[in-house]
Every structure is written in C-alpha cells, then in structure tokens.
mmCIF file of C-alpha atoms in Angstrom:
data_model
loop_
_atom_site.group_PDB
_atom_site.id
_atom_site.type_symbol
_atom_site.label_atom_id
_atom_site.label_comp_id
_atom_site.label_asym_id
_atom_site.label_seq_id
_atom_site.Cartn_x
_atom_site.Cartn_y
_atom_site.Cartn_z
ATOM 1 C CA MET A 225 0.000 0.000 0.000
ATOM 2 C CA SER A 226 1.338 3.425 -0.930
ATOM 3 C CA GLU A 227 1.809 6.188 1.634
ATOM 4 C CA LEU A 228 -1.027 8.178 0.071
ATOM 5 C CA ALA A 229 -3.390 5.205 0.136
ATOM 6 C CA ALA A 230 -2.591 4.730 3.815
ATOM 7 C CA LYS A 231 -3.160 8.418 4.446
ATOM 8 C CA ALA A 232 -6.528 8.183 2.690
ATOM 9 C CA GLY A 233 -7.529 5.319 4.962
ATOM 10 C CA ALA A 234 -6.630 7.314 8.060
ATOM 11 C CA LEU A 235 -8.517 10.373 6.838
ATOM 12 C CA ASP A 236 -11.607 8.296 6.072
ATOM 13 C CA ALA A 237 -11.459 6.699 9.526
ATOM 14 C CA ALA A 238 -11.474 10.157 11.135
ATOM 15 C CA ASP A 239 -14.150 11.639 8.840
ATOM 16 C CA GLU A 240 -17.191 12.814 10.823
ATOM 17 C CA LEU A 241 -19.282 12.881 7.628
ATOM 18 C CA ALA A 242 -18.376 9.374 6.475
ATOM 19 C CA GLY A 243 -21.716 7.992 7.643
ATOM 20 C CA ALA A 244 -23.621 10.270 5.267
ATOM 21 C CA ARG A 245 -22.486 8.174 2.303
ATOM 22 C CA LYS A 246 -25.012 5.455 3.107
ATOM 23 C CA ARG A 247 -27.800 7.964 2.508
ATOM 24 C CA PHE A 248 -27.076 7.809 -1.244
ATOM 25 C CA VAL A 249 -27.393 5.246 -4.014
ATOM 26 C CA LEU A 250 -23.798 4.707 -5.129
ATOM 27 C CA ASP A 251 -21.721 2.119 -6.946
ATOM 28 C CA ASP A 252 -18.572 1.309 -5.002
ATOM 29 C CA ALA A 253 -16.867 0.404 -8.275
ATOM 30 C CA VAL A 254 -17.192 4.005 -9.448
ATOM 31 C CA VAL A 255 -15.634 7.186 -8.080
ATOM 32 C CA TYR A 256 -18.275 9.818 -8.731
ATOM 33 C CA LEU A 257 -16.719 13.290 -8.986
ATOM 34 C CA ASP A 258 -19.410 15.007 -11.017
ATOM 35 C CA GLY A 259 -21.693 16.185 -8.232
ATOM 36 C CA ASN A 260 -21.027 19.736 -9.399
ATOM 37 C CA SER A 261 -23.120 18.847 -12.475
ATOM 38 C CA LEU A 262 -25.591 16.304 -11.075
ATOM 39 C CA GLY A 263 -25.666 15.132 -7.487
ATOM 40 C CA ALA A 264 -26.042 11.456 -6.625
ATOM 41 C CA LEU A 265 -29.461 9.968 -5.854
ATOM 42 C CA PRO A 266 -30.434 10.070 -2.164
ATOM 43 C CA ALA A 267 -31.641 6.625 -1.134
ATOM 44 C CA ASN A 268 -34.980 7.848 0.238
ATOM 45 C CA VAL A 269 -36.096 9.611 -2.938
ATOM 46 C CA PRO A 270 -37.457 6.641 -4.970
ATOM 47 C CA GLY A 271 -39.856 5.618 -2.206
ATOM 48 C CA ARG A 272 -41.016 9.193 -1.698
ATOM 49 C CA VAL A 273 -41.623 9.699 -5.402
ATOM 50 C CA GLU A 274 -43.581 6.458 -5.552
ATOM 51 C CA ASP A 275 -45.787 7.678 -2.698
ATOM 52 C CA VAL A 276 -46.340 11.018 -4.427
ATOM 53 C CA VAL A 277 -47.313 9.307 -7.667
ATOM 54 C CA ARG A 278 -49.315 6.358 -6.378
ATOM 55 C CA ARG A 279 -51.004 7.706 -3.260
ATOM 56 C CA GLN A 280 -50.962 11.502 -3.399
ATOM 57 C CA TRP A 281 -51.691 11.767 -7.100
ATOM 58 C CA GLY A 282 -53.208 8.331 -7.797
ATOM 59 C CA GLU A 283 -55.546 8.138 -4.805
ATOM 60 C CA LEU A 284 -55.997 11.588 -3.282
ATOM 61 C CA ARG A 285 -55.731 13.402 -6.596
ATOM 62 C CA ILE A 286 -56.876 17.041 -6.282
ATOM 63 C CA ARG A 287 -57.190 16.712 -2.502
ATOM 64 C CA SER A 288 -53.390 16.565 -2.265
ATOM 65 C CA TRP A 289 -53.069 20.297 -2.866
ATOM 66 C CA ASP A 290 -54.315 20.690 0.702
ATOM 67 C CA GLU A 291 -54.011 17.299 2.375
ATOM 68 C CA SER A 292 -50.506 16.487 1.104
ATOM 69 C CA GLY A 293 -49.172 20.019 1.332
ATOM 70 C CA TRP A 294 -48.661 20.577 -2.376
ATOM 71 C CA TRP A 295 -49.810 24.186 -2.295
ATOM 72 C CA ASP A 296 -47.229 25.526 0.141
ATOM 73 C CA ALA A 297 -44.376 23.292 -1.051
ATOM 74 C CA PRO A 298 -42.430 26.141 -2.726
ATOM 75 C CA GLU A 299 -42.084 28.057 0.547
ATOM 76 C CA ARG A 300 -41.760 24.996 2.786
ATOM 77 C CA ILE A 301 -38.904 23.598 0.709
ATOM 78 C CA GLY A 302 -37.392 27.058 0.467
ATOM 79 C CA ASP A 303 -37.184 27.096 4.247
ATOM 80 C CA ARG A 304 -35.346 23.747 4.114
ATOM 81 C CA ILE A 305 -32.751 25.258 1.782
ATOM 82 C CA ALA A 306 -32.440 28.489 3.771
ATOM 83 C CA PRO A 307 -30.016 27.258 6.483
ATOM 84 C CA LEU A 308 -27.679 25.897 3.794
ATOM 85 C CA VAL A 309 -27.239 29.369 2.313
ATOM 86 C CA GLY A 310 -27.389 31.347 5.543
ATOM 87 C CA ALA A 311 -30.929 32.696 5.278
ATOM 88 C CA ALA A 312 -33.727 33.030 7.808
ATOM 89 C CA PRO A 313 -37.093 31.461 6.948
ATOM 90 C CA GLY A 314 -39.535 33.254 4.693
ATOM 91 C CA GLN A 315 -37.051 34.512 2.106
ATOM 92 C CA ILE A 316 -36.702 31.636 -0.367
ATOM 93 C CA VAL A 317 -39.261 30.291 -2.788
ATOM 94 C CA VAL A 318 -38.608 27.168 -4.866
ATOM 95 C CA GLY A 319 -39.785 26.843 -8.439
ATOM 96 C CA ASP A 320 -38.957 27.391 -12.104
ATOM 97 C CA SER A 321 -35.449 27.037 -13.528
ATOM 98 C CA THR A 322 -32.303 28.932 -12.604
ATOM 99 C CA SER A 323 -32.563 30.868 -15.872
ATOM 100 C CA VAL A 324 -36.119 31.997 -15.142
ATOM 101 C CA ASN A 325 -35.156 33.071 -11.627
ATOM 102 C CA VAL A 326 -32.116 34.984 -12.914
ATOM 103 C CA PHE A 327 -34.471 36.903 -15.192
ATOM 104 C CA LYS A 328 -36.877 37.677 -12.352
ATOM 105 C CA ALA A 329 -34.082 38.811 -10.052
ATOM 106 C CA VAL A 330 -32.187 41.017 -12.497
ATOM 107 C CA VAL A 331 -35.271 42.792 -13.826
ATOM 108 C CA ALA A 332 -36.648 43.257 -10.315
ATOM 109 C CA ALA A 333 -33.281 44.675 -9.190
ATOM 110 C CA VAL A 334 -33.308 47.233 -12.002
ATOM 111 C CA ARG A 335 -36.870 48.202 -11.133
ATOM 112 C CA MET A 336 -35.986 48.649 -7.461
ATOM 113 C CA ALA A 337 -33.003 50.790 -8.461
ATOM 114 C CA ASN A 338 -35.332 53.020 -10.507
ATOM 115 C CA PRO A 339 -38.462 53.291 -8.375
ATOM 116 C CA ILE A 340 -40.010 56.155 -10.359
ATOM 117 C CA ALA A 341 -41.597 54.810 -13.541
ATOM 118 C CA GLY A 342 -40.126 56.268 -16.690
ATOM 119 C CA GLU A 343 -37.034 57.672 -14.955
ATOM 120 C CA ALA A 344 -34.199 55.234 -15.524
ATOM 121 C CA VAL A 345 -31.501 57.123 -13.675
ATOM 122 C CA ARG A 346 -29.573 53.911 -13.175
ATOM 123 C CA ASP A 347 -29.352 52.423 -16.630
ATOM 124 C CA GLU A 348 -26.472 49.965 -16.516
ATOM 125 C CA ILE A 349 -26.250 46.305 -15.526
ATOM 126 C CA LEU A 350 -22.903 44.742 -14.718
ATOM 127 C CA VAL A 351 -22.582 41.019 -15.388
ATOM 128 C CA ASP A 352 -19.820 38.565 -14.544
ATOM 129 C CA ALA A 353 -17.812 38.233 -17.769
ATOM 130 C CA THR A 354 -16.791 34.703 -16.759
ATOM 131 C CA THR A 355 -20.341 33.608 -16.008
ATOM 132 C CA PHE A 356 -22.116 30.476 -17.166
ATOM 133 C CA PRO A 357 -23.398 31.480 -20.635
ATOM 134 C CA THR A 358 -27.103 31.409 -19.769
ATOM 135 C CA ASP A 359 -26.661 34.061 -17.081
ATOM 136 C CA GLY A 360 -25.094 36.295 -19.724
ATOM 137 C CA TYR A 361 -27.908 35.624 -22.181
ATOM 138 C CA ILE A 362 -30.552 36.387 -19.574
ATOM 139 C CA ALA A 363 -28.754 39.540 -18.419
ATOM 140 C CA GLU A 364 -28.602 40.780 -22.010
ATOM 141 C CA SER A 365 -32.319 40.183 -22.475
ATOM 142 C CA ALA A 366 -33.100 41.869 -19.143
ATOM 143 C CA ALA A 367 -31.022 44.866 -20.188
ATOM 144 C CA ARG A 368 -32.976 45.231 -23.443
ATOM 145 C CA MET A 369 -36.261 44.881 -21.618
ATOM 146 C CA THR A 370 -35.407 47.545 -19.035
ATOM 147 C CA GLY A 371 -33.631 49.963 -21.365
ATOM 148 C CA CYS A 372 -30.260 49.382 -19.726
ATOM 149 C CA SER A 373 -26.831 48.853 -21.185
ATOM 150 C CA LEU A 374 -25.007 45.664 -20.274
ATOM 151 C CA ARG A 375 -21.363 45.737 -19.245
ATOM 152 C CA PRO A 376 -19.461 42.467 -18.773
ATOM 153 C CA VAL A 377 -16.662 42.688 -16.194
ATOM 154 C CA THR A 378 -14.746 40.144 -14.154
ATOM 155 C CA PRO A 379 -15.640 39.985 -10.456
ATOM 156 C CA GLU A 380 -12.267 41.556 -9.615
ATOM 157 C CA GLN A 381 -13.132 44.539 -11.829
ATOM 158 C CA VAL A 382 -16.530 45.184 -10.245
ATOM 159 C CA PRO A 383 -15.467 47.729 -7.565
ATOM 160 C CA ASP A 384 -13.822 49.971 -10.171
ATOM 161 C CA ALA A 385 -16.638 49.494 -12.686
ATOM 162 C CA LEU A 386 -19.431 50.604 -10.349
ATOM 163 C CA SER A 387 -20.904 54.064 -10.803
ATOM 164 C CA GLY A 388 -24.022 56.104 -10.209
ATOM 165 C CA ARG A 389 -25.431 54.516 -13.346
ATOM 166 C CA THR A 390 -25.204 50.967 -12.008
ATOM 167 C CA ALA A 391 -28.584 49.415 -11.236
ATOM 168 C CA ALA A 392 -27.732 45.760 -10.696
ATOM 169 C CA VAL A 393 -24.730 43.465 -10.615
ATOM 170 C CA LEU A 394 -25.100 39.761 -11.472
ATOM 171 C CA LEU A 395 -22.251 37.614 -10.160
ATOM 172 C CA ASN A 396 -21.403 33.938 -9.717
ATOM 173 C CA HIS A 397 -20.300 32.877 -6.260
ATOM 174 C CA VAL A 398 -18.101 30.110 -7.734
ATOM 175 C CA ASP A 399 -16.765 30.068 -11.289
ATOM 176 C CA TYR A 400 -18.172 26.991 -13.015
ATOM 177 C CA ARG A 401 -15.035 26.387 -15.092
ATOM 178 C CA THR A 402 -12.231 26.917 -12.604
ATOM 179 C CA GLY A 403 -13.859 26.481 -9.203
ATOM 180 C CA ARG A 404 -12.684 29.940 -8.107
ATOM 181 C CA LEU A 405 -14.657 31.257 -5.129
ATOM 182 C CA HIS A 406 -15.382 34.964 -5.377
ATOM 183 C CA ASP A 407 -15.516 37.321 -2.403
ATOM 184 C CA LEU A 408 -19.252 37.653 -1.815
ATOM 185 C CA PRO A 409 -19.023 39.835 1.313
ATOM 186 C CA SER A 410 -16.707 42.505 -0.084
ATOM 187 C CA LEU A 411 -18.284 42.586 -3.542
ATOM 188 C CA THR A 412 -21.773 42.900 -2.064
ATOM 189 C CA ALA A 413 -20.573 45.747 0.143
ATOM 190 C CA ALA A 414 -19.041 47.501 -2.861
ATOM 191 C CA VAL A 415 -22.271 47.174 -4.841
ATOM 192 C CA HIS A 416 -24.268 48.606 -1.956
ATOM 193 C CA ALA A 417 -21.835 51.491 -1.498
ATOM 194 C CA ALA A 418 -22.559 52.444 -5.102
ATOM 195 C CA GLY A 419 -26.318 52.354 -4.456
ATOM 196 C CA ALA A 420 -26.922 49.297 -6.632
ATOM 197 C CA TYR A 421 -28.369 45.828 -6.019
ATOM 198 C CA ALA A 422 -26.363 42.617 -5.811
ATOM 199 C CA VAL A 423 -27.709 39.448 -7.450
ATOM 200 C CA TRP A 424 -25.733 36.269 -6.755
ATOM 201 C CA ASP A 425 -25.844 32.959 -8.606
ATOM 202 C CA LEU A 426 -25.192 30.207 -6.035
ATOM 203 C CA CYS A 427 -25.364 27.171 -8.338
ATOM 204 C CA HIS A 428 -21.827 26.021 -7.532
ATOM 205 C CA SER A 429 -21.714 26.985 -3.853
ATOM 206 C CA ALA A 430 -25.034 26.089 -2.207
ATOM 207 C CA GLY A 431 -24.558 22.808 -0.375
ATOM 208 C CA ALA A 432 -20.777 22.951 -0.674
ATOM 209 C CA LEU A 433 -19.795 25.897 1.535
ATOM 210 C CA PRO A 434 -21.266 28.582 3.795
ATOM 211 C CA VAL A 435 -22.824 31.450 1.838
ATOM 212 C CA GLY A 436 -24.144 33.853 4.490
ATOM 213 C CA LEU A 437 -26.870 35.594 2.499
ATOM 214 C CA ASP A 438 -28.403 37.346 5.512
ATOM 215 C CA GLU A 439 -25.094 38.007 7.231
ATOM 216 C CA HIS A 440 -23.671 39.808 4.209
ATOM 217 C CA GLY A 441 -26.838 41.634 3.193
ATOM 218 C CA VAL A 442 -27.250 40.044 -0.220
ATOM 219 C CA ASP A 443 -30.251 41.516 -1.997
ATOM 220 C CA LEU A 444 -31.284 38.713 -4.336
ATOM 221 C CA ALA A 445 -29.910 35.260 -5.051
ATOM 222 C CA ILE A 446 -30.759 32.298 -7.200
ATOM 223 C CA GLY A 447 -29.486 28.782 -7.562
ATOM 224 C CA CYS A 448 -30.163 25.307 -8.862
ATOM 225 C CA THR A 449 -30.819 22.287 -6.662
ATOM 226 C CA TYR A 450 -29.468 19.397 -8.746
ATOM 227 C CA LYS A 451 -25.770 19.814 -7.980
ATOM 228 C CA TYR A 452 -24.599 19.764 -4.348
ATOM 229 C CA LEU A 453 -28.223 19.733 -3.122
ATOM 230 C CA ASN A 454 -28.841 16.419 -4.960
ATOM 231 C CA GLY A 455 -32.381 17.260 -6.056
ATOM 232 C CA GLY A 456 -32.297 15.293 -9.307
ATOM 233 C CA PRO A 457 -32.039 16.187 -13.000
ATOM 234 C CA GLY A 458 -33.929 19.365 -13.755
ATOM 235 C CA SER A 459 -35.099 19.785 -10.161
ATOM 236 C CA PRO A 460 -36.588 23.235 -9.528
ATOM 237 C CA ALA A 461 -34.373 26.181 -8.717
ATOM 238 C CA TYR A 462 -34.913 28.762 -5.986
ATOM 239 C CA LEU A 463 -35.087 32.511 -5.546
ATOM 240 C CA TYR A 464 -33.987 34.432 -2.446
ATOM 241 C CA VAL A 465 -35.468 37.871 -1.764
ATOM 242 C CA ARG A 466 -34.176 39.617 1.349
ATOM 243 C CA HIS A 467 -36.918 40.351 3.899
ATOM 244 C CA ASP A 468 -36.765 44.135 3.713
ATOM 245 C CA LEU A 469 -36.935 44.129 -0.090
ATOM 246 C CA GLN A 470 -39.940 41.860 -0.466
ATOM 247 C CA ASP A 471 -42.567 44.602 -0.525
ATOM 248 C CA ARG A 472 -40.653 46.272 -3.391
ATOM 249 C CA PHE A 473 -39.873 43.126 -5.368
ATOM 250 C CA ASP A 474 -41.585 43.685 -8.715
ATOM 251 C CA SER A 475 -41.369 40.462 -10.701
ATOM 252 C CA PRO A 476 -41.398 40.712 -14.499
ATOM 253 C CA LEU A 477 -43.263 37.379 -14.521
ATOM 254 C CA PRO A 478 -46.414 37.857 -12.431
ATOM 255 C CA GLY A 479 -48.567 34.770 -12.423
ATOM 256 C CA TRP A 480 -51.656 33.481 -10.723
ATOM 257 C CA ASN A 481 -49.505 31.707 -8.116
ATOM 258 C CA SER A 482 -47.890 35.001 -7.076
ATOM 259 C CA HIS A 483 -51.234 36.814 -6.780
ATOM 260 C CA ALA A 484 -52.435 37.932 -3.350
ATOM 261 C CA ASP A 485 -55.719 36.117 -4.089
ATOM 262 C CA PRO A 486 -54.780 33.345 -6.509
ATOM 263 C CA PHE A 487 -58.224 31.788 -6.612
ATOM 264 C CA GLY A 488 -60.010 35.109 -6.965
ATOM 265 C CA MET A 489 -59.242 35.052 -10.678
ATOM 266 C CA ARG A 490 -59.266 38.825 -10.809
ATOM 267 C CA GLY A 491 -58.230 40.690 -13.932
ATOM 268 C CA GLU A 492 -55.838 43.014 -12.146
ATOM 269 C CA PHE A 493 -52.644 41.708 -10.599
ATOM 270 C CA GLU A 494 -52.030 42.294 -6.905
ATOM 271 C CA PRO A 495 -48.744 40.764 -5.701
ATOM 272 C CA ALA A 496 -48.752 38.425 -2.741
ATOM 273 C CA ALA A 497 -46.869 39.372 0.387
ATOM 274 C CA GLY A 498 -43.367 38.095 1.069
ATOM 275 C CA ALA A 499 -41.307 35.655 -0.948
ATOM 276 C CA LEU A 500 -44.469 34.341 -2.622
ATOM 277 C CA ARG A 501 -44.010 37.200 -5.082
ATOM 278 C CA GLY A 502 -41.341 35.047 -6.656
ATOM 279 C CA ARG A 503 -43.827 32.357 -7.669
ATOM 280 C CA VAL A 504 -45.294 32.323 -11.170
ATOM 281 C CA GLY A 505 -47.409 29.342 -12.221
ATOM 282 C CA THR A 506 -48.464 25.979 -10.869
ATOM 283 C CA PRO A 507 -45.602 24.303 -8.967
ATOM 284 C CA ASP A 508 -43.909 21.294 -10.585
ATOM 285 C CA ILE A 509 -44.966 18.948 -7.818
ATOM 286 C CA LEU A 510 -43.273 15.681 -8.818
ATOM 287 C CA SER A 511 -39.766 17.103 -9.026
ATOM 288 C CA MET A 512 -40.374 19.514 -6.165
ATOM 289 C CA LEU A 513 -41.322 16.772 -3.720
ATOM 290 C CA ALA A 514 -38.412 14.633 -4.907
ATOM 291 C CA LEU A 515 -36.202 17.601 -3.983
ATOM 292 C CA GLU A 516 -37.851 17.857 -0.577
ATOM 293 C CA ALA A 517 -37.041 14.220 0.102
ATOM 294 C CA ALA A 518 -33.477 14.717 -1.133
ATOM 295 C CA LEU A 519 -32.914 17.562 1.319
ATOM 296 C CA GLU A 520 -33.417 15.143 4.214
ATOM 297 C CA VAL A 521 -29.823 13.963 3.719
ATOM 298 C CA TRP A 522 -28.848 17.256 5.368
ATOM 299 C CA ASP A 523 -30.526 16.390 8.652
ATOM 300 C CA GLY A 524 -27.901 16.684 11.378
ATOM 301 C CA VAL A 525 -25.226 17.950 8.979
ATOM 302 C CA SER A 526 -23.596 21.360 9.388
ATOM 303 C CA ILE A 527 -22.484 23.310 6.339
ATOM 304 C CA GLU A 528 -19.303 24.221 8.236
ATOM 305 C CA ALA A 529 -18.374 20.532 8.521
ATOM 306 C CA VAL A 530 -19.090 20.118 4.817
ATOM 307 C CA ARG A 531 -16.804 23.032 3.987
ATOM 308 C CA ALA A 532 -13.993 21.669 6.141
ATOM 309 C CA LYS A 533 -14.173 18.298 4.420
ATOM 310 C CA SER A 534 -14.468 19.886 0.980
ATOM 311 C CA LEU A 535 -11.208 21.740 1.482
ATOM 312 C CA ALA A 536 -9.530 18.630 2.867
ATOM 313 C CA LEU A 537 -10.697 16.574 -0.128
ATOM 314 C CA THR A 538 -9.534 19.087 -2.707
ATOM 315 C CA ASP A 539 -6.211 19.566 -0.886
ATOM 316 C CA PHE A 540 -5.671 15.814 -0.850
ATOM 317 C CA PHE A 541 -6.596 15.461 -4.513
ATOM 318 C CA LEU A 542 -4.052 18.101 -5.496
ATOM 319 C CA GLU A 543 -1.468 16.342 -3.308
ATOM 320 C CA CYS A 544 -2.161 12.994 -4.977
ATOM 321 C CA VAL A 545 -2.122 14.478 -8.456
ATOM 322 C CA GLY A 546 1.216 16.099 -7.648
ATOM 323 C CA ALA A 547 2.608 12.752 -6.512
ATOM 324 C CA TYR A 548 1.205 10.505 -9.249
ATOM 325 C CA VAL A 549 1.098 12.672 -12.366
ATOM 326 C CA PRO A 550 4.381 13.629 -14.059
ATOM 327 C CA GLU A 551 5.248 17.305 -13.783
ATOM 328 C CA GLY A 552 3.920 19.392 -16.648
ATOM 329 C CA ARG A 553 1.263 16.902 -17.669
ATOM 330 C CA VAL A 554 -1.606 18.849 -16.033
ATOM 331 C CA GLU A 555 -2.041 22.357 -14.699
ATOM 332 C CA SER A 556 -4.513 23.240 -11.968
ATOM 333 C CA VAL A 557 -6.558 26.337 -12.748
ATOM 334 C CA THR A 558 -8.299 26.154 -9.378
ATOM 335 C CA PRO A 559 -6.869 28.511 -6.747
ATOM 336 C CA VAL A 560 -4.642 27.018 -4.078
ATOM 337 C CA ALA A 561 -5.848 29.461 -1.413
ATOM 338 C CA HIS A 562 -8.819 28.112 0.549
ATOM 339 C CA ALA A 563 -10.511 31.511 0.571
ATOM 340 C CA GLU A 564 -10.632 31.417 -3.219
ATOM 341 C CA ARG A 565 -11.599 27.774 -3.789
ATOM 342 C CA GLY A 566 -15.033 26.233 -4.199
ATOM 343 C CA SER A 567 -15.579 22.473 -4.064
ATOM 344 C CA GLN A 568 -14.087 21.428 -7.373
ATOM 345 C CA VAL A 569 -10.674 21.112 -8.969
ATOM 346 C CA ALA A 570 -10.193 22.002 -12.613
ATOM 347 C CA LEU A 571 -7.138 20.658 -14.391
ATOM 348 C CA ARG A 572 -6.000 21.858 -17.784
ATOM 349 C CA CYS A 573 -4.382 19.214 -19.959
ATOM 350 C CA GLU A 574 -3.747 18.214 -23.537
ATOM 351 C CA GLY A 575 -6.473 16.033 -25.021
ATOM 352 C CA ALA A 576 -8.797 16.657 -22.102
ATOM 353 C CA GLY A 577 -11.861 15.289 -23.883
ATOM 354 C CA ASP A 578 -10.207 11.949 -24.618
ATOM 355 C CA VAL A 579 -8.717 11.838 -21.137
ATOM 356 C CA MET A 580 -12.110 12.276 -19.476
ATOM 357 C CA LYS A 581 -13.679 9.644 -21.713
ATOM 358 C CA ALA A 582 -10.970 7.183 -20.686
ATOM 359 C CA LEU A 583 -11.375 8.105 -17.014
ATOM 360 C CA ILE A 584 -15.087 7.391 -17.142
ATOM 361 C CA GLU A 585 -14.436 4.048 -18.839
ATOM 362 C CA ARG A 586 -12.137 3.181 -15.901
ATOM 363 C CA GLY A 587 -14.660 4.145 -13.240
ATOM 364 C CA VAL A 588 -13.706 7.745 -12.415
ATOM 365 C CA VAL A 589 -16.504 10.107 -13.419
ATOM 366 C CA GLY A 590 -15.808 13.792 -13.802
ATOM 367 C CA ASP A 591 -16.557 16.054 -16.733
ATOM 368 C CA PHE A 592 -14.874 18.040 -19.481
ATOM 369 C CA ARG A 593 -15.157 21.684 -20.493
ATOM 370 C CA ARG A 594 -13.843 22.823 -23.840
ATOM 371 C CA PRO A 595 -11.209 23.244 -24.917
ATOM 372 C CA ASP A 596 -8.902 21.617 -22.365
ATOM 373 C CA VAL A 597 -10.331 21.483 -18.825
ATOM 374 C CA LEU A 598 -11.056 18.404 -16.707
ATOM 375 C CA ARG A 599 -13.478 19.179 -13.879
ATOM 376 C CA PHE A 600 -13.713 17.133 -10.700
ATOM 377 C CA GLY A 601 -16.445 18.003 -8.213
ATOM 378 C CA PHE A 602 -16.124 16.913 -4.581
ATOM 379 C CA THR A 603 -19.403 16.383 -2.730
ATOM 380 C CA PRO A 604 -18.390 15.867 0.904
ATOM 381 C CA LEU A 605 -21.531 13.952 1.851
ATOM 382 C CA TYR A 606 -20.571 10.970 -0.280
ATOM 383 C CA VAL A 607 -16.994 11.374 -1.559
ATOM 384 C CA GLY A 608 -14.252 9.871 0.599
ATOM 385 C CA PHE A 609 -10.483 10.226 0.695
ATOM 386 C CA ALA A 610 -9.914 6.755 -0.735
ATOM 387 C CA ASP A 611 -12.034 7.863 -3.708
ATOM 388 C CA VAL A 612 -9.749 10.854 -4.138
ATOM 389 C CA GLU A 613 -6.550 8.795 -4.038
ATOM 390 C CA ARG A 614 -7.954 6.307 -6.528
ATOM 391 C CA ALA A 615 -9.089 9.067 -8.891
ATOM 392 C CA ALA A 616 -5.640 10.661 -8.964
ATOM 393 C CA ARG A 617 -3.970 7.293 -9.500
ATOM 394 C CA VAL A 618 -6.286 6.391 -12.386
ATOM 395 C CA LEU A 619 -5.768 9.855 -13.853
ATOM 396 C CA ALA A 620 -2.019 9.245 -13.929
ATOM 397 C CA ASP A 621 -2.519 5.912 -15.687
ATOM 398 C CA VAL A 622 -4.926 7.400 -18.214
ATOM 399 C CA LEU A 623 -2.628 10.299 -19.013
ATOM 400 C CA ALA A 624 0.210 7.869 -19.609
ATOM 401 C CA ASP A 625 -1.903 5.707 -21.913
ATOM 402 C CA VAL A 626 -3.844 8.396 -23.772
ATOM 403 C CA LEU A 627 -0.876 10.674 -24.283
ATOM 404 C CA GLY A 628 1.523 7.844 -25.068
ATOM 405 C CA GLU A 629 4.039 8.416 -22.296
ATOM 406 C CA ARG A 630 4.613 6.151 -19.335
ATOM 407 C CA LEU A 631 4.993 7.308 -15.779
ATOM 408 C CA PRO A 632 8.503 7.870 -14.428
ATOM 409 C CA GLU A 633 9.950 4.972 -12.420
ATOM 410 C CA ALA A 634 9.237 6.530 -8.999
ATOM 411 C CA ALA A 635 5.583 7.099 -9.810
ATOM 412 C CA ARG A 636 5.208 3.581 -11.258
ATOM 413 C CA THR A 637 6.707 2.077 -8.126
ATOM 414 C CA GLN A 638 4.387 4.058 -5.858
ATOM 415 C CA ALA A 639 1.316 3.135 -7.928
ATOM 416 C CA ALA A 640 2.309 -0.544 -7.864
ATOM 417 C CA ARG A 641 2.268 -0.509 -4.035
ATOM 418 C CA ARG A 642 -1.401 0.451 -3.824
#
C-alpha cells in the first residue's frame, strides 16, 4: 500500500461525515466526482416519489393540494434550503429554472433601483464576464427589456466598474469552469456602497460551503438544486429575496400563483406578500417533492463541517495528483488558497476530452469543459479520501496511456504498491 493510500484510509477513519455516504445510491466500483453537475441519488427519494405518484396523485388526486401540502411546497422547501445558504425562513421560494429566476431577479433589481416609472436614472447592468453562458444571455435580455446597457466585467473589476449609473450586478459565487470562489461579502458591500443591487448565482456553492446571504446583506440570489443539493435532473431552482426588499420586489413574470388572491381570478394583478411574489405558475410537484425528500440527507449535517471536508478533499486530490502525475502533464486552474476555492478542482491538460472519456471508462466520473479542462467536483456527503486517491492514480494511468508516455519509475513504483 502506498503512503497516500494509507493516508486516505486514516482520513476516512477520522471523517465525521463518512456515515452520510449510506444515505445515497452509489456504486462502489465508481468514483463519482461530477456532483457539481448532477448530485447522486439520495436513497430515500425513490420511495417518496412512488408515494407522491401512487397515493398523493393516484388516490388523493386534487385533494393533495391541501391534504398532502402541495400548495405551500415552494415556501416549505425554500425554508429547508435556507439554512444551507445562511438565510432566515420566509425569504426563499422554490420553483422554475435557474434561468427563469435569474431573469426575475435582475429585472426586479433594475426596477428597485429606478423606483419612479419612466425615470431610468440607473441604466447599466454589470454582469460577470466569466459567467455560465445562460446568465449572460438572460442579463442581455433583461437589459434590453429595461432599457439598460449591459457591461461584462470580471468579479475583480466590479469595484472599479461601479458608478451612479449601475442598477444591478449579477455575479457567480463560484466560477463553473475553474472552481474559483469569489468574495461575496466585499463585492456585495461595494455594490451597496454604489447604491446598486447585488444578485448572486449560487449554483456552484449552495450545499458545498457557507454562503451567508443574511449576514452579508445580499439583496437577491438564485441557484439550482441538482448539484450539491442532490435534487435530481432538472429539479426546480430557488429565488432568495431579502426580507426588507420583499414589498418592493416587482417580478417581471407575475402569475396566478404570485397573486395575493390566486383563486379570486381577478383581472388586475395584486402581488402576494413576502417571498411568494417570486412564484409564477403551478408548482412542478413531482420534481419539487423529490427535492424535498433529497434535502433530508442534510438532517444533522452542518455546512461548516461540509466546507472543512471539501477543502480537505480538494487539498488531498491536489497532493495525490502532484505525486502521481508527471510534472507538466496537467495544470490546476483552481486557486490554491482556501478563501478562493469552491468544491471542485479544474485541471487543464492536452487532449482533455479523450482523457475524461478514458477516465469514465475506468470508473472515475468527472466532466470536461472545452477546450482543455477536466473538472472534478467533490461532494463531501458521499466522496471519501480513498475515492480521491484512486481518482488521482487512475488519472495518472490514463494520461500515460492516452498521451503515449509512461509514468517515471518513482511514480510507477508508488502506484504498484497500492
């Protein structure tokens, strides 16, 4: 057994979150490092979904809106997510996709920044230039709709780019390509100092690290639930609206579900009170209740413990890669500093697409981003240190095979001792 394999065993033995792994459906023959794209299936979800389909829908039918709690599911599940992102109850509503919620949040932020109709004093939106493409597309559409100009800047450029024209700033908490963690507290403070509104995309941070929405005064936030929250493919996203902004939140997508009297069927729209203003149409009950079941894996788990393990896992992965992979074969584009790292490691390498395909064939599942980035996501609830050591070892073997060069003697000897 190699020294790193032995170290992995010791770290797993001391891991306070190790027991959470049994809450998921996993194949021990596979190292799953793609939870930053799609989280693993929580073991209790299939039974819950069967109950929703067979009993709640099949037997109770329409009665389930009241008797099974379908109607208030968006707020109830929002309150389950709230502690994971540092929010008090009553500020998060679940529903729609991340893209739809980005649109609601950005347009609403511009409207709050220009409270007098027809007087767009603040007519510029700043958007993270490194953002996931959809956020950029939505921001551009929101800018056209509100008569604003759109200015892409990197998060580091935001403080200098802010001005009296800035209405809203849309930023990603963690860069989806590199895993870089941006400074939410200081950037939010800078946006507020300029009199603008901060909108944060939490897709790659919620469930992986503390966010502190209330603590840092974030105005609006959105995020998906199918990554580190393990809600399932296409599970509904969520929208956070800070308590003191809720009476001014003017959604560009008013629907009957966000009406103060949804069953009154009145011709004129009157927004509901609180976070309910973020609702639009009929909730997607099947996926929403699957998400609610999935969130039970967080019972008794602190986000601080998750963050500590996340950093330990990514540190150990980088250590193993450094030991097993010949120098110069890969380059980490994920920051070394803990304060700047999310819960993934991105490695740049030649032939990354072929390398990832070979990794998956050998039981190590990550993903690939063009043109040359391998992404490995570390979900602390079900990824262990032995998984990490194995992934790095297989990566070294794959690189040697795919790129046609064998490992140096020292690395071969160490791998042979596993």
